[in-house]
Short mmCIF file of C-alpha atoms and ligand atoms in Angstrom, two decimals:
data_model
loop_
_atom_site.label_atom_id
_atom_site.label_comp_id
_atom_site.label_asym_id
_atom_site.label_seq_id
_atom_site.Cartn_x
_atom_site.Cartn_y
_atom_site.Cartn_z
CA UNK A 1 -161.64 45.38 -71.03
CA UNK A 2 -164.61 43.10 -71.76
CA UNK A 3 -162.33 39.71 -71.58
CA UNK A 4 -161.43 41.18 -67.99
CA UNK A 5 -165.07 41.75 -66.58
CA UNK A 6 -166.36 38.41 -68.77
CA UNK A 7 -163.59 36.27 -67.73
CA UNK A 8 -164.01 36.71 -63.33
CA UNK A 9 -167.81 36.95 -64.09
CA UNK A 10 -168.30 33.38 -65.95
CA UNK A 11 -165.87 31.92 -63.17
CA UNK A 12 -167.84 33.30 -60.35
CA UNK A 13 -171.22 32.13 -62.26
CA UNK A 14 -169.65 28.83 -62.35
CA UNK A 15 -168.66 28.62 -59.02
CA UNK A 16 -172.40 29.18 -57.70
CA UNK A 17 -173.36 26.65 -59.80
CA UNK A 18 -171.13 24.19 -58.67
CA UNK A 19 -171.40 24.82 -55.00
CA UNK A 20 -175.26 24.98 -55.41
CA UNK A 21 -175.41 20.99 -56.88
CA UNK A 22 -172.60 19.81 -54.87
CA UNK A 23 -174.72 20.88 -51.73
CA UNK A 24 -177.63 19.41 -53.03
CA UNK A 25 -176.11 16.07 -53.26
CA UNK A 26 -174.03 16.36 -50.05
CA UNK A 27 -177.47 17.45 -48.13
CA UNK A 28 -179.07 13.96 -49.62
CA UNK A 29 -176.72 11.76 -48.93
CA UNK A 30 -176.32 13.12 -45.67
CA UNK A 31 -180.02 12.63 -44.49
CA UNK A 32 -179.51 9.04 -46.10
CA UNK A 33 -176.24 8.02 -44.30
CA UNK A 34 -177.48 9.01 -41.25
CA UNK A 35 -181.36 7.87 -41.30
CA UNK A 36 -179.49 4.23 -42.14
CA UNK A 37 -177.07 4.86 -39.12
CA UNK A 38 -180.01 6.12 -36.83
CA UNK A 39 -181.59 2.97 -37.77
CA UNK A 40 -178.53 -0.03 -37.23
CA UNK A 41 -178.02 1.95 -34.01
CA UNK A 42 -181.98 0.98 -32.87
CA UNK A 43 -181.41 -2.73 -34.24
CA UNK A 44 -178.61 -4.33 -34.95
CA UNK A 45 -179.23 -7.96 -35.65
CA UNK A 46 -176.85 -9.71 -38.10
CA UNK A 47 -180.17 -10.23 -40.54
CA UNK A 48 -180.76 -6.74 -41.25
CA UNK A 49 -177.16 -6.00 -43.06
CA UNK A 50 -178.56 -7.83 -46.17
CA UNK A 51 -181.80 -6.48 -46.58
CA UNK A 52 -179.87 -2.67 -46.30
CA UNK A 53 -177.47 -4.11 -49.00
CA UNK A 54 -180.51 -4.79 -50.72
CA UNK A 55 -182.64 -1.77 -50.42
CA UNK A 56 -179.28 0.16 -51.34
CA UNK A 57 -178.14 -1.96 -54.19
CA UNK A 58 -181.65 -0.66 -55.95
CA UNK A 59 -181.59 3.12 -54.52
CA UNK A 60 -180.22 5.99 -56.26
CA UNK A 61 -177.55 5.85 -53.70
CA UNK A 62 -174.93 3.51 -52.85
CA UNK A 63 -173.83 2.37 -49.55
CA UNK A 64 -170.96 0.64 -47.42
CA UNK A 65 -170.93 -0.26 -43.88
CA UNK A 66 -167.94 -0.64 -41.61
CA UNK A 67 -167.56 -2.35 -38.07
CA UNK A 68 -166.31 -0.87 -35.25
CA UNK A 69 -162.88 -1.79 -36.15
CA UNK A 70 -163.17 -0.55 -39.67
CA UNK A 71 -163.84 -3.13 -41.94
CA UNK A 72 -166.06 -3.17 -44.86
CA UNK A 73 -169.16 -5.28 -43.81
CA UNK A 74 -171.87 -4.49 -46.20
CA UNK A 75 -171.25 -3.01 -50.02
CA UNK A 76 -174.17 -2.64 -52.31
CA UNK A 77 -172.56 -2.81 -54.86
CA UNK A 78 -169.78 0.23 -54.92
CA UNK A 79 -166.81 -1.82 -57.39
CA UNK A 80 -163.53 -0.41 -56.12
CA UNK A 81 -165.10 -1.53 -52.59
CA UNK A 82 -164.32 -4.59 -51.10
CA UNK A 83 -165.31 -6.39 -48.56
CA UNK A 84 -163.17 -7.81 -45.92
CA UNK A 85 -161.31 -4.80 -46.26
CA UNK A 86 -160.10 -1.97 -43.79
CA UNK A 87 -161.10 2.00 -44.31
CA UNK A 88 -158.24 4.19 -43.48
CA UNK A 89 -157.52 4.65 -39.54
CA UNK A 90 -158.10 8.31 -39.50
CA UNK A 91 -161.59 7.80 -41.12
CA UNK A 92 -162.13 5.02 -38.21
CA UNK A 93 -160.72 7.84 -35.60
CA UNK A 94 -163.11 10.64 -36.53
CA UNK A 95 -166.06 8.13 -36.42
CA UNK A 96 -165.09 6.50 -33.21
CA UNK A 97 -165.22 10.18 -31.74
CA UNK A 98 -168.44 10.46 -33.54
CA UNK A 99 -167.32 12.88 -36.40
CA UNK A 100 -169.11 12.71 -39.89
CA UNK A 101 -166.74 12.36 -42.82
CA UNK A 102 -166.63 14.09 -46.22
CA UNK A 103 -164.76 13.10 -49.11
CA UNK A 104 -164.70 12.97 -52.71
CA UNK A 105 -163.34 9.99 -54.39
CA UNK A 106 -162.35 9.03 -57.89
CA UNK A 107 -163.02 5.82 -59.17
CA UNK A 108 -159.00 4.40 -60.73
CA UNK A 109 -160.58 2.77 -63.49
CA UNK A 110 -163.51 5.02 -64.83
CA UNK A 111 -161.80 8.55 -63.44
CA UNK A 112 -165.42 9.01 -62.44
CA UNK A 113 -166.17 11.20 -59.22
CA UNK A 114 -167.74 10.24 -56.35
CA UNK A 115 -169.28 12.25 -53.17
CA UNK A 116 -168.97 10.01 -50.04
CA UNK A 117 -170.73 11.05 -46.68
CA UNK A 118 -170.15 8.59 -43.37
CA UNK A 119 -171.73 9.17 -40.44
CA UNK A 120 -171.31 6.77 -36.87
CA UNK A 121 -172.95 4.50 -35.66
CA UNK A 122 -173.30 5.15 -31.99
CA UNK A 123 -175.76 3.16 -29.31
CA UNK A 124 -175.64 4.18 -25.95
CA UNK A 125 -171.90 6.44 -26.33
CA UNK A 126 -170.54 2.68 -28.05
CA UNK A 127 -169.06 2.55 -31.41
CA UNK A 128 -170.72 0.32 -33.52
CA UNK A 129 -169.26 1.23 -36.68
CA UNK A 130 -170.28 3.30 -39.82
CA UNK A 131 -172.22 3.94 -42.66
CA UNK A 132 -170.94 5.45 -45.84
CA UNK A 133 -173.25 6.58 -48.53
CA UNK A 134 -171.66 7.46 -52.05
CA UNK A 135 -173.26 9.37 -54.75
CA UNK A 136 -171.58 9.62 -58.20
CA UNK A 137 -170.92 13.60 -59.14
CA UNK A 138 -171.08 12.18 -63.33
CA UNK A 139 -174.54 14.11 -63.35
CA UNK A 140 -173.61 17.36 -62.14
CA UNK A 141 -169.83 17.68 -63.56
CA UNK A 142 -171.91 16.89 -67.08
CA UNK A 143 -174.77 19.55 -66.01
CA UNK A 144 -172.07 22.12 -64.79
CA UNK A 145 -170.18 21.01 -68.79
CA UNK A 146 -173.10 22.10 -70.24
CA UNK A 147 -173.35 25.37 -68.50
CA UNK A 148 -169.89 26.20 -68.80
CA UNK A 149 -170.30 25.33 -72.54
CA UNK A 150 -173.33 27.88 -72.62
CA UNK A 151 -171.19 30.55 -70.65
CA UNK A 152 -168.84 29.95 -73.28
CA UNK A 153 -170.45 30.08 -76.16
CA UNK A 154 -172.40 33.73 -74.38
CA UNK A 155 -169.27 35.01 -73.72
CA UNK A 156 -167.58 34.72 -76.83
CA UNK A 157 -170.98 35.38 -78.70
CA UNK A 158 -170.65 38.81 -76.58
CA UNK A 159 -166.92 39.35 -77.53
CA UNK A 160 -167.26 39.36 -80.83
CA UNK A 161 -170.16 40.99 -80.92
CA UNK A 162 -168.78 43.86 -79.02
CA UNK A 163 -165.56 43.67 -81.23
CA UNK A 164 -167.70 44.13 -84.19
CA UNK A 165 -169.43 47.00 -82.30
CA UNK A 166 -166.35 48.49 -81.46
CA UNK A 167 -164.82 48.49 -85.09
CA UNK A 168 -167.74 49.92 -86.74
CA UNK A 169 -167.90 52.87 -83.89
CA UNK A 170 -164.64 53.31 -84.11
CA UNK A 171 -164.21 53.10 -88.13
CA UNK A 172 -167.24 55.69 -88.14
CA UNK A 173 -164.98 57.88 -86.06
CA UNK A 174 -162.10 57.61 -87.49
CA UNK A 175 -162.77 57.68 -91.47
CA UNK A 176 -164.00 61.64 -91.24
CA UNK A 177 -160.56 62.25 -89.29
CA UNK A 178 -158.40 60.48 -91.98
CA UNK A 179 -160.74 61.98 -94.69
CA UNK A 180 -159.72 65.68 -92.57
CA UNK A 181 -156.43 64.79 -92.31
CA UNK A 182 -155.49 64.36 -95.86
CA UNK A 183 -157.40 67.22 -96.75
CA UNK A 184 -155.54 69.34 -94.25
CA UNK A 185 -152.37 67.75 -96.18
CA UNK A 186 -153.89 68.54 -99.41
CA UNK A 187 -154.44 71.98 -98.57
CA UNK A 188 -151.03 72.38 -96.47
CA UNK A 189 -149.18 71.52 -100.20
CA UNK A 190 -151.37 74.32 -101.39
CA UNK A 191 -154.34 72.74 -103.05
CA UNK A 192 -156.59 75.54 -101.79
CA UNK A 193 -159.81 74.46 -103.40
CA UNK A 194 -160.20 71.18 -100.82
CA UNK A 195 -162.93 70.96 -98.96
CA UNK A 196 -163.66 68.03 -96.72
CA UNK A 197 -167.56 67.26 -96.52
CA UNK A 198 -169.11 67.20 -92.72
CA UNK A 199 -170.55 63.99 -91.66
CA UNK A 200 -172.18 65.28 -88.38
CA UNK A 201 -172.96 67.51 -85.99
CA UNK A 202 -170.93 66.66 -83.36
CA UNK A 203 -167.28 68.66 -82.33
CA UNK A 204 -166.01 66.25 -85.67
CA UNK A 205 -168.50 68.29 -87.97
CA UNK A 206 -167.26 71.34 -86.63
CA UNK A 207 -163.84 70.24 -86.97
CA UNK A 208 -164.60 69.68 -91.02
CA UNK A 209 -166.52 73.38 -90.61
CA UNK A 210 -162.94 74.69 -89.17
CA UNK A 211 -161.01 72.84 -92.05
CA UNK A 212 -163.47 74.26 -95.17
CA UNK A 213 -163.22 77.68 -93.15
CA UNK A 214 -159.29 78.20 -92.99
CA UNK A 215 -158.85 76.88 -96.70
CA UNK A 216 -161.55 79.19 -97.80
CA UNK A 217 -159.40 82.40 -95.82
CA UNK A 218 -156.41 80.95 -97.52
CA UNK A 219 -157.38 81.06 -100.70
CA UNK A 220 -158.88 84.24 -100.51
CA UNK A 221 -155.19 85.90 -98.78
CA UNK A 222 -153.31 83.74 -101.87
CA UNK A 223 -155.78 85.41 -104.28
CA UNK A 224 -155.70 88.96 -103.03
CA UNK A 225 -151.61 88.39 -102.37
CA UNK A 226 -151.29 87.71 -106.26
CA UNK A 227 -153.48 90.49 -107.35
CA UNK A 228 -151.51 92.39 -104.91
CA UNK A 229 -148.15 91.65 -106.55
CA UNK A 230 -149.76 92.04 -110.13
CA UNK A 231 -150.95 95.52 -109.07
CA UNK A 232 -147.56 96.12 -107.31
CA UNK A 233 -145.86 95.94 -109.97
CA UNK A 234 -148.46 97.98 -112.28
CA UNK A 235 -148.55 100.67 -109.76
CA UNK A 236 -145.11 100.73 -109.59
CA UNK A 237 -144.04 100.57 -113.11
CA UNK A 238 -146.26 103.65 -113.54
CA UNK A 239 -144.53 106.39 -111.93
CA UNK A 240 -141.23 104.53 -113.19
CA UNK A 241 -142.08 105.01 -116.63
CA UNK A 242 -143.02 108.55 -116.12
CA UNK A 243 -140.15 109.57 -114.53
CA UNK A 244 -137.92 107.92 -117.55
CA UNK A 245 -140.04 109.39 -119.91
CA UNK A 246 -140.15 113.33 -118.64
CA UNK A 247 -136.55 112.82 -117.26
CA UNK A 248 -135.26 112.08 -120.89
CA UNK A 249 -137.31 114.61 -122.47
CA UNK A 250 -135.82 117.39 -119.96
CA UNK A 251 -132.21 115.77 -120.71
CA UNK A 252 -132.60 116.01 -124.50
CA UNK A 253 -134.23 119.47 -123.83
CA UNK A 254 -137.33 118.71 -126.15
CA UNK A 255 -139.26 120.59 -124.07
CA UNK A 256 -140.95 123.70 -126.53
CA UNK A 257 -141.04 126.49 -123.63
CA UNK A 258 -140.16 127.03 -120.16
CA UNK A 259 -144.13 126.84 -118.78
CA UNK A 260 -143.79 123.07 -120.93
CA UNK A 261 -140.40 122.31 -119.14
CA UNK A 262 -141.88 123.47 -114.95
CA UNK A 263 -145.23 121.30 -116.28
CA UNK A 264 -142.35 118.35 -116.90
CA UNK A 265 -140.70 119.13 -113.75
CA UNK A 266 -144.63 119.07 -111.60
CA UNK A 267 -145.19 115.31 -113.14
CA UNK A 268 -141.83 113.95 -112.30
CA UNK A 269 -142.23 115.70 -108.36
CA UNK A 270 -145.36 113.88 -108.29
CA UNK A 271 -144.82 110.55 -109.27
CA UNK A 272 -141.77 110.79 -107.21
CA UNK A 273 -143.55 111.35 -104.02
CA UNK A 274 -146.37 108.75 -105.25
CA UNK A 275 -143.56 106.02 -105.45
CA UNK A 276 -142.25 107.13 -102.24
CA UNK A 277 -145.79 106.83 -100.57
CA UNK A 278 -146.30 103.55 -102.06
CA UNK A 279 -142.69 102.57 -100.55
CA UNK A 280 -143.56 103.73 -96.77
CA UNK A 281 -146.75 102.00 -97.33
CA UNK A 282 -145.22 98.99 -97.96
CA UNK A 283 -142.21 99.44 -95.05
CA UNK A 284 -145.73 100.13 -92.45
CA UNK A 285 -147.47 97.01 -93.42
CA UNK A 286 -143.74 94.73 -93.00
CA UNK A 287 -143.12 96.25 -89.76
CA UNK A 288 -146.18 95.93 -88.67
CA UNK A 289 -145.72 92.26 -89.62
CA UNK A 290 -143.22 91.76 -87.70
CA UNK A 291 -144.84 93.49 -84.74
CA UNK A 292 -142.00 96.68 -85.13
CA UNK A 293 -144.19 99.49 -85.30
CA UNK A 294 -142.89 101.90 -82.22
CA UNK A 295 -145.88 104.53 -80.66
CA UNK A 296 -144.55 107.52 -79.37
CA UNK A 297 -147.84 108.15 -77.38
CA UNK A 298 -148.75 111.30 -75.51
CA UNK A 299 -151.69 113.52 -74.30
CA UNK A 300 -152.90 115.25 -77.45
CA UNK A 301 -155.53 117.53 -78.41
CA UNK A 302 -157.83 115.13 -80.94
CA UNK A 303 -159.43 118.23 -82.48
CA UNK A 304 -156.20 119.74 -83.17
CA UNK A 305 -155.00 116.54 -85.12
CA UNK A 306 -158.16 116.41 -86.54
CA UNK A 307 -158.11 120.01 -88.21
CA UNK A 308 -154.17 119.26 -89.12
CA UNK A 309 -155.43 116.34 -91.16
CA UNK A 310 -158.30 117.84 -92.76
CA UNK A 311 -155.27 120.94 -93.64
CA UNK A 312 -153.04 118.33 -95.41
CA UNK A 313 -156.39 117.23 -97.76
CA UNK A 314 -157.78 120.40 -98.04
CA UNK A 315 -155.73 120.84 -101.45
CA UNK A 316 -157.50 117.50 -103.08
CA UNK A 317 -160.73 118.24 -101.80
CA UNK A 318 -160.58 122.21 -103.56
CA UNK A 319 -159.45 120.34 -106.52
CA UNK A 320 -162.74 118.33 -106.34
CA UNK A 321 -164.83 120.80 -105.40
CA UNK A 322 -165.57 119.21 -101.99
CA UNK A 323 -166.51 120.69 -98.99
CA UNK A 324 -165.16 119.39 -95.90
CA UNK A 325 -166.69 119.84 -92.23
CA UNK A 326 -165.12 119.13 -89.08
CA UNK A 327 -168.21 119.61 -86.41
CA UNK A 328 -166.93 119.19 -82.72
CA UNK A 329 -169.24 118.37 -79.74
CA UNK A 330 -168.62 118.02 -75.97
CA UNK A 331 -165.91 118.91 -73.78
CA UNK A 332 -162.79 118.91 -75.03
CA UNK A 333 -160.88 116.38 -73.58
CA UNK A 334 -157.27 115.07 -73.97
CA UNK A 335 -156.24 111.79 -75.86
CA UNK A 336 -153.00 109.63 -74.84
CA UNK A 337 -152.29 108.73 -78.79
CA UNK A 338 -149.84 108.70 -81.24
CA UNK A 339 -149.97 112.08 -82.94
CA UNK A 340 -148.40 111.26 -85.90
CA UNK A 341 -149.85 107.88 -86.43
CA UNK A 342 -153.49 109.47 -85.67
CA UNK A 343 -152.74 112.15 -88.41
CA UNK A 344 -151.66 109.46 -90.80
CA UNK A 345 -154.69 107.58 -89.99
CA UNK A 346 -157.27 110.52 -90.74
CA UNK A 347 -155.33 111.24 -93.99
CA UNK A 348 -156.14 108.12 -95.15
CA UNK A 349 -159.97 108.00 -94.33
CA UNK A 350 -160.06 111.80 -95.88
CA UNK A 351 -158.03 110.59 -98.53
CA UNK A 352 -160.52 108.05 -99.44
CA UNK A 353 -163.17 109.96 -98.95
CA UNK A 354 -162.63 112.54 -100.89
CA UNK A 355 -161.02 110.35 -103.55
CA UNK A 356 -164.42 108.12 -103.95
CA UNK A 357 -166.44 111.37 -103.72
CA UNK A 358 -167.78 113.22 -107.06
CA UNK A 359 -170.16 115.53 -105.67
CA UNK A 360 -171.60 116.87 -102.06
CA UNK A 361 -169.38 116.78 -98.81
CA UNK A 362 -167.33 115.41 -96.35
CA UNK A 363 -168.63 115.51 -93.09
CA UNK A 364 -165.83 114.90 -90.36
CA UNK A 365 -167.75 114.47 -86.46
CA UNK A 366 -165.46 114.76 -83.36
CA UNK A 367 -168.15 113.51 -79.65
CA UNK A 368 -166.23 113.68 -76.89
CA UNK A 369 -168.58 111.83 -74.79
CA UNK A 370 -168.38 110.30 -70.86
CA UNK A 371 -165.90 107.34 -71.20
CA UNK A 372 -164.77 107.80 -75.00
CA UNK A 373 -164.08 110.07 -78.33
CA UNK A 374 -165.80 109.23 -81.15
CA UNK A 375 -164.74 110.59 -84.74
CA UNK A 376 -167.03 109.81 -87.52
CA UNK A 377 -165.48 110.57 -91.39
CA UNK A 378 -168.93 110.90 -93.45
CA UNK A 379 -168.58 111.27 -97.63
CA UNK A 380 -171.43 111.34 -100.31
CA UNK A 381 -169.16 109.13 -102.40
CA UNK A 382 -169.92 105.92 -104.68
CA UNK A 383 -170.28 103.76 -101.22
CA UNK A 384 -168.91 100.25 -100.69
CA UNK A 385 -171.40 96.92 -101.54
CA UNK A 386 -172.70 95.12 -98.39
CA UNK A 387 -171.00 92.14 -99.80
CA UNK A 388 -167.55 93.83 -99.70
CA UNK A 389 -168.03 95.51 -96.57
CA UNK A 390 -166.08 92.53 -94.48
CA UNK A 391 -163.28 92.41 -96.07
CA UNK A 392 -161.89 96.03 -96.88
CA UNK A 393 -159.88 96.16 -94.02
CA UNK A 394 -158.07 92.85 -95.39
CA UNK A 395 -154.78 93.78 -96.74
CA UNK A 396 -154.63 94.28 -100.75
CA UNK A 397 -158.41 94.20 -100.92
CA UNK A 398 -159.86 96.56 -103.60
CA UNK A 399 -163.71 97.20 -104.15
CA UNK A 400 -163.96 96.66 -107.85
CA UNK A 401 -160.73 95.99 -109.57
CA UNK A 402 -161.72 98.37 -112.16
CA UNK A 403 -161.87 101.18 -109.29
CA UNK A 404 -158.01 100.48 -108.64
CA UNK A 405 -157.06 101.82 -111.88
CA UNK A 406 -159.78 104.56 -112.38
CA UNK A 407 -158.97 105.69 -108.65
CA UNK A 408 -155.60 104.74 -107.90
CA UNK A 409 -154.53 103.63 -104.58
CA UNK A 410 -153.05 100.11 -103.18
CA UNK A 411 -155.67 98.36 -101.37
CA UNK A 412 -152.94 98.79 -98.23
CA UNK A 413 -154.51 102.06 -96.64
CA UNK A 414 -157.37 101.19 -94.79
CA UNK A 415 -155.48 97.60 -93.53
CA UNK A 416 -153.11 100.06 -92.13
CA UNK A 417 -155.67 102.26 -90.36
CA UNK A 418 -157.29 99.35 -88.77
CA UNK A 419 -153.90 98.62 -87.50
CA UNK A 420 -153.07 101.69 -86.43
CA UNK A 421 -156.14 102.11 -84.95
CA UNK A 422 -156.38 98.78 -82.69
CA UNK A 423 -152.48 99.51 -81.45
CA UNK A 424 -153.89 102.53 -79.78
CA UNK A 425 -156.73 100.56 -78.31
CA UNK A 426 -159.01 101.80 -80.27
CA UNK A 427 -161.66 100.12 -82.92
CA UNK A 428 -162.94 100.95 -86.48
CA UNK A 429 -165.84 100.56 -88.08
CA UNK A 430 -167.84 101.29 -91.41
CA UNK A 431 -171.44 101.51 -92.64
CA UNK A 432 -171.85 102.35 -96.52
CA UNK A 433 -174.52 102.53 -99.23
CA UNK A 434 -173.81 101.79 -102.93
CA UNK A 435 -175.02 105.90 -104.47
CA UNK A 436 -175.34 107.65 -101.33
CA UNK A 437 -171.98 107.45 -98.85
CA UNK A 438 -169.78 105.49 -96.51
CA UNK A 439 -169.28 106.51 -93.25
CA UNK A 440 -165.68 105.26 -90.52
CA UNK A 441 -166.44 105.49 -87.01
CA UNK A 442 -163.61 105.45 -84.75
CA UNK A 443 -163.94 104.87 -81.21
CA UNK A 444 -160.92 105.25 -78.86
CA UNK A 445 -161.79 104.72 -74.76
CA UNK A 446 -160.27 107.11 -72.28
CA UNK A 447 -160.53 104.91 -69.51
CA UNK A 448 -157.66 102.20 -71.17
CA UNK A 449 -156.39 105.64 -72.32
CA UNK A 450 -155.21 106.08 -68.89
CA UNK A 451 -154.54 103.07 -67.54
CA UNK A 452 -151.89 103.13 -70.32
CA UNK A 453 -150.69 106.56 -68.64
CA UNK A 454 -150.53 104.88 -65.58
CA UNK A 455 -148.71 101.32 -66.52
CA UNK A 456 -146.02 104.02 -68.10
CA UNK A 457 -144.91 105.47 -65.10
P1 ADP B 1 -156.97 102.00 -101.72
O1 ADP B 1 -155.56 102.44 -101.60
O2 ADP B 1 -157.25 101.14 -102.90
O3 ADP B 1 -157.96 103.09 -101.54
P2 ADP B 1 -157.82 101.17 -99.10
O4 ADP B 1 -157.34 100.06 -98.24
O5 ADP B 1 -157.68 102.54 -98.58
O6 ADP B 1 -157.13 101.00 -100.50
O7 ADP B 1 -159.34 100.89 -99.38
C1 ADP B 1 -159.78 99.63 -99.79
C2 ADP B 1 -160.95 99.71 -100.74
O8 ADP B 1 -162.09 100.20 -100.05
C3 ADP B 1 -160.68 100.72 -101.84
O9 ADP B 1 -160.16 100.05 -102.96
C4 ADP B 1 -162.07 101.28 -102.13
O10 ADP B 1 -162.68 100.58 -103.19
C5 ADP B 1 -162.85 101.06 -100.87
N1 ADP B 1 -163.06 102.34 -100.14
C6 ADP B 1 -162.31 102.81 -99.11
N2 ADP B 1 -162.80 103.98 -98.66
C7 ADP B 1 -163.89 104.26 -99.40
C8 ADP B 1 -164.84 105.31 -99.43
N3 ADP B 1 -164.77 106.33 -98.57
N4 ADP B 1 -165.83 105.25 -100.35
C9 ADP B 1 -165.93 104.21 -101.21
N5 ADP B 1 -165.07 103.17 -101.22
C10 ADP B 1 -164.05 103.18 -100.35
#
């Protein structure tokens, strides 16, 4: 890009330059020719042809006069000139008719360059002859050398500094996106800990920001995936073992009486229905995965699901000791939802609830206000950290490990809900205190509610 603006610039300087001293020249030598011709026209005597040899042979230019039949009179001194000799007939034509002539010449031995100017010599509309005044062009092609030579040496001084300019911009550019580019490598074979270090503040910082961000969510998925599996398994093995365990001891009948043999019976119905749980858990969260999950939506009554789900609990929270409120206000409107889905929903936030409650209650709000239906599920529980507030709708993310195994539970619920939740258009949020509660608000509008009546039929 540079070579192609430098290159037409340097010839067009050197053109002006060039045309500029040429015209000098051919402007003097032009006023000389034709003062000398203006004055052999006033006087012609045979005398005065010497002393203009003369005068020439020590002026800065040099001069040769023709007849009118075009043969070199005078010469003051020009070498490839000759005297006695004949200038070519077209040169003798254009003065005859009174033209000017304008040549350059090269001398055959030196290769130097001449300018010649000849103007008539006219007295009274007759043809005396002509005068032809040379000036040598050595100066100027040597003057126009040396400022080619300086255009030169600017130009390429300018390359190279712009090449230099041009590497270390584009080096400075570059290195941070090879530097981000093997880390994204790095981390893409599953070195999670690489982080690449911002350089600026430009989009290329944010770029790194982007880079640091995604391995930092990928390490935290591969780390909750493996304490997943680890608790998988654990939570699995559980009921397993129980189920070998009180199955054997009813087989081998070393049970001591038939209250010890239906208390046998209770555990093994239990754990059986805990593995199952943990099963469909686990089928929801790969359907959902795979974008499966099928909403049979219709108009329902959200107070009715409400109460239904607060029914199903009701047995865990008398085992507690909890109380749990269901407090409706507004107008009771209808809800195009997924019945089932909603009850499996509030099960899980109750279940929770009551589950990381000791003591107090479990306040369950239903607003049916202008545009939407809030529910709010309000315990008195241990509450949830600030600092683990973000992420406990992440799949296989448990407050506390140590909770897991005092509580029980997967770390799958709540990732479910929020799933369950959005699919209906809805949203889900939280707000806890470590001591004093945690509180899920659930917000579904009526307004898309409808449209999505609407776009059915
Ligand atoms: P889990 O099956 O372990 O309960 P969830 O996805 O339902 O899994 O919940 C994720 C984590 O959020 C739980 O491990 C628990 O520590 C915390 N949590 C959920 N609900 C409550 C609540 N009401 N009070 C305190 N902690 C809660």
């Amino acid at each position: 890009m540079f070579l192609i603006v430098l290159l037409p610039v340097g010839f067009v300087i050197d053109r002006i330059f060039s045309g500029f001293y040429i015209n000098e020249v051919r402007n003097q030598i032009e006023q000389s020719s034709s003062h000398y011709a203006q004055m052999l026209s006033n006087m012609m005597p045979p005398n005065i042809l010497p002393m203009i040899e003369m005068m020439a042979g020590v002026s800065q230019f040099k001069l040769y006069i023709v007849d009118n039949h075009g043969v070199i009179i005078v010469n003051s001194g020009i070498t490839n000139v000759i005297k006695g000799k004949t200038v070519p007939t077209e040169e003798i034509s254009a003065l005859t008719q009174g033209e000017t002539i304008e040549k350059v010449s090269i001398d055959s031995n030196t290769g130097e360059r001449y300018l010649v100017y000849g103007t008539p010599i006219l007295k009274r509309q007759s043809f005396y002859g002509g005068v032809y005044v040379i000036a040598s062009l050595e100066g100027i092609d040597q003057s126009l050398q040396k400022v080619r030579t300086m255009l030169l040496l600017a130009g390429s001084g300018t390359f190279f500094l712009a090449l230099g300019f041009t590497y270390i911009i584009s080096k400075k550019l570059s290195d941070p996106l090879i530097q981000m580019e093997k880390a994204a490598r790095r981390i893409a074979k599953g070195d999670l800990d690489t982080r690449v270090r911002p350089t600026s503040k430009d989009e290329i910082g944010s770029l790194s920001y982007a880079i640091n961000d995604l391995a930092s969510d990928l390490q935290r998925y591969r780390d909750n995936q493996r304490e997943f599996f680890a608790n998988i398994s654990h939570e699995l093995r559980t009921p397993i073992t129980y189920l070998e365990g009180y199955s054997k001891v009813l087989k081998e009948k070393l049970y001591q009486s038939p209250e010890e043999k239906e208390k046998y019976l209770d555990i093994i119905h239990e754990e059986a229905g805990r593995l199952s749980r943990m099963i469909g858990e686990l089928f929801d969260l790969s359907k959902m995965d795979e974008g499966k999950i099928l909403l049979h939506q219709e108009w329902i009554d959200m107070t009715e699901v409400l109460e239904g789900a607060i029914e199903k609990t009701s047995i865990q929270a008398k085992e507690k000791g909890l109380n749990v409120h269901l407090q409706v206000f507004g107008e009771a409107a209808l809800a195009y939802c997924d019945g089932n889905r909603l009850t499996q929903v509030f099960i899980n936030l109750l279940d929770n609830a009551i589950r990381y409650t000791e003591t107090g209650t479990v306040t369950v709000d239903l607003w049916y206000v202008k545009d939407e239906i809030k529910i709010t599920i309000k315990d008195t529980g241990i509450g949830i950290p600030e600092t683990e507030l973000p992420y406990i709708f992440d799949r296989f993310y448990r407050v506390e490990k140590s909770r897991s195994r005092q509580y029980g539970g997967t770390g799958l619920g709540l990732a479910i809900v929020k799933n369950l939740v959005e699919l209906q258009g809805g949203k889900i949020g939280v707000t806890s205190s470590v001591g004093e509660g945690t509180c899920f608000e659930l917000t579904f509008h009526r307004t898309a509610v409808e449209n999505k009546e609407e776009e059915k039929r």
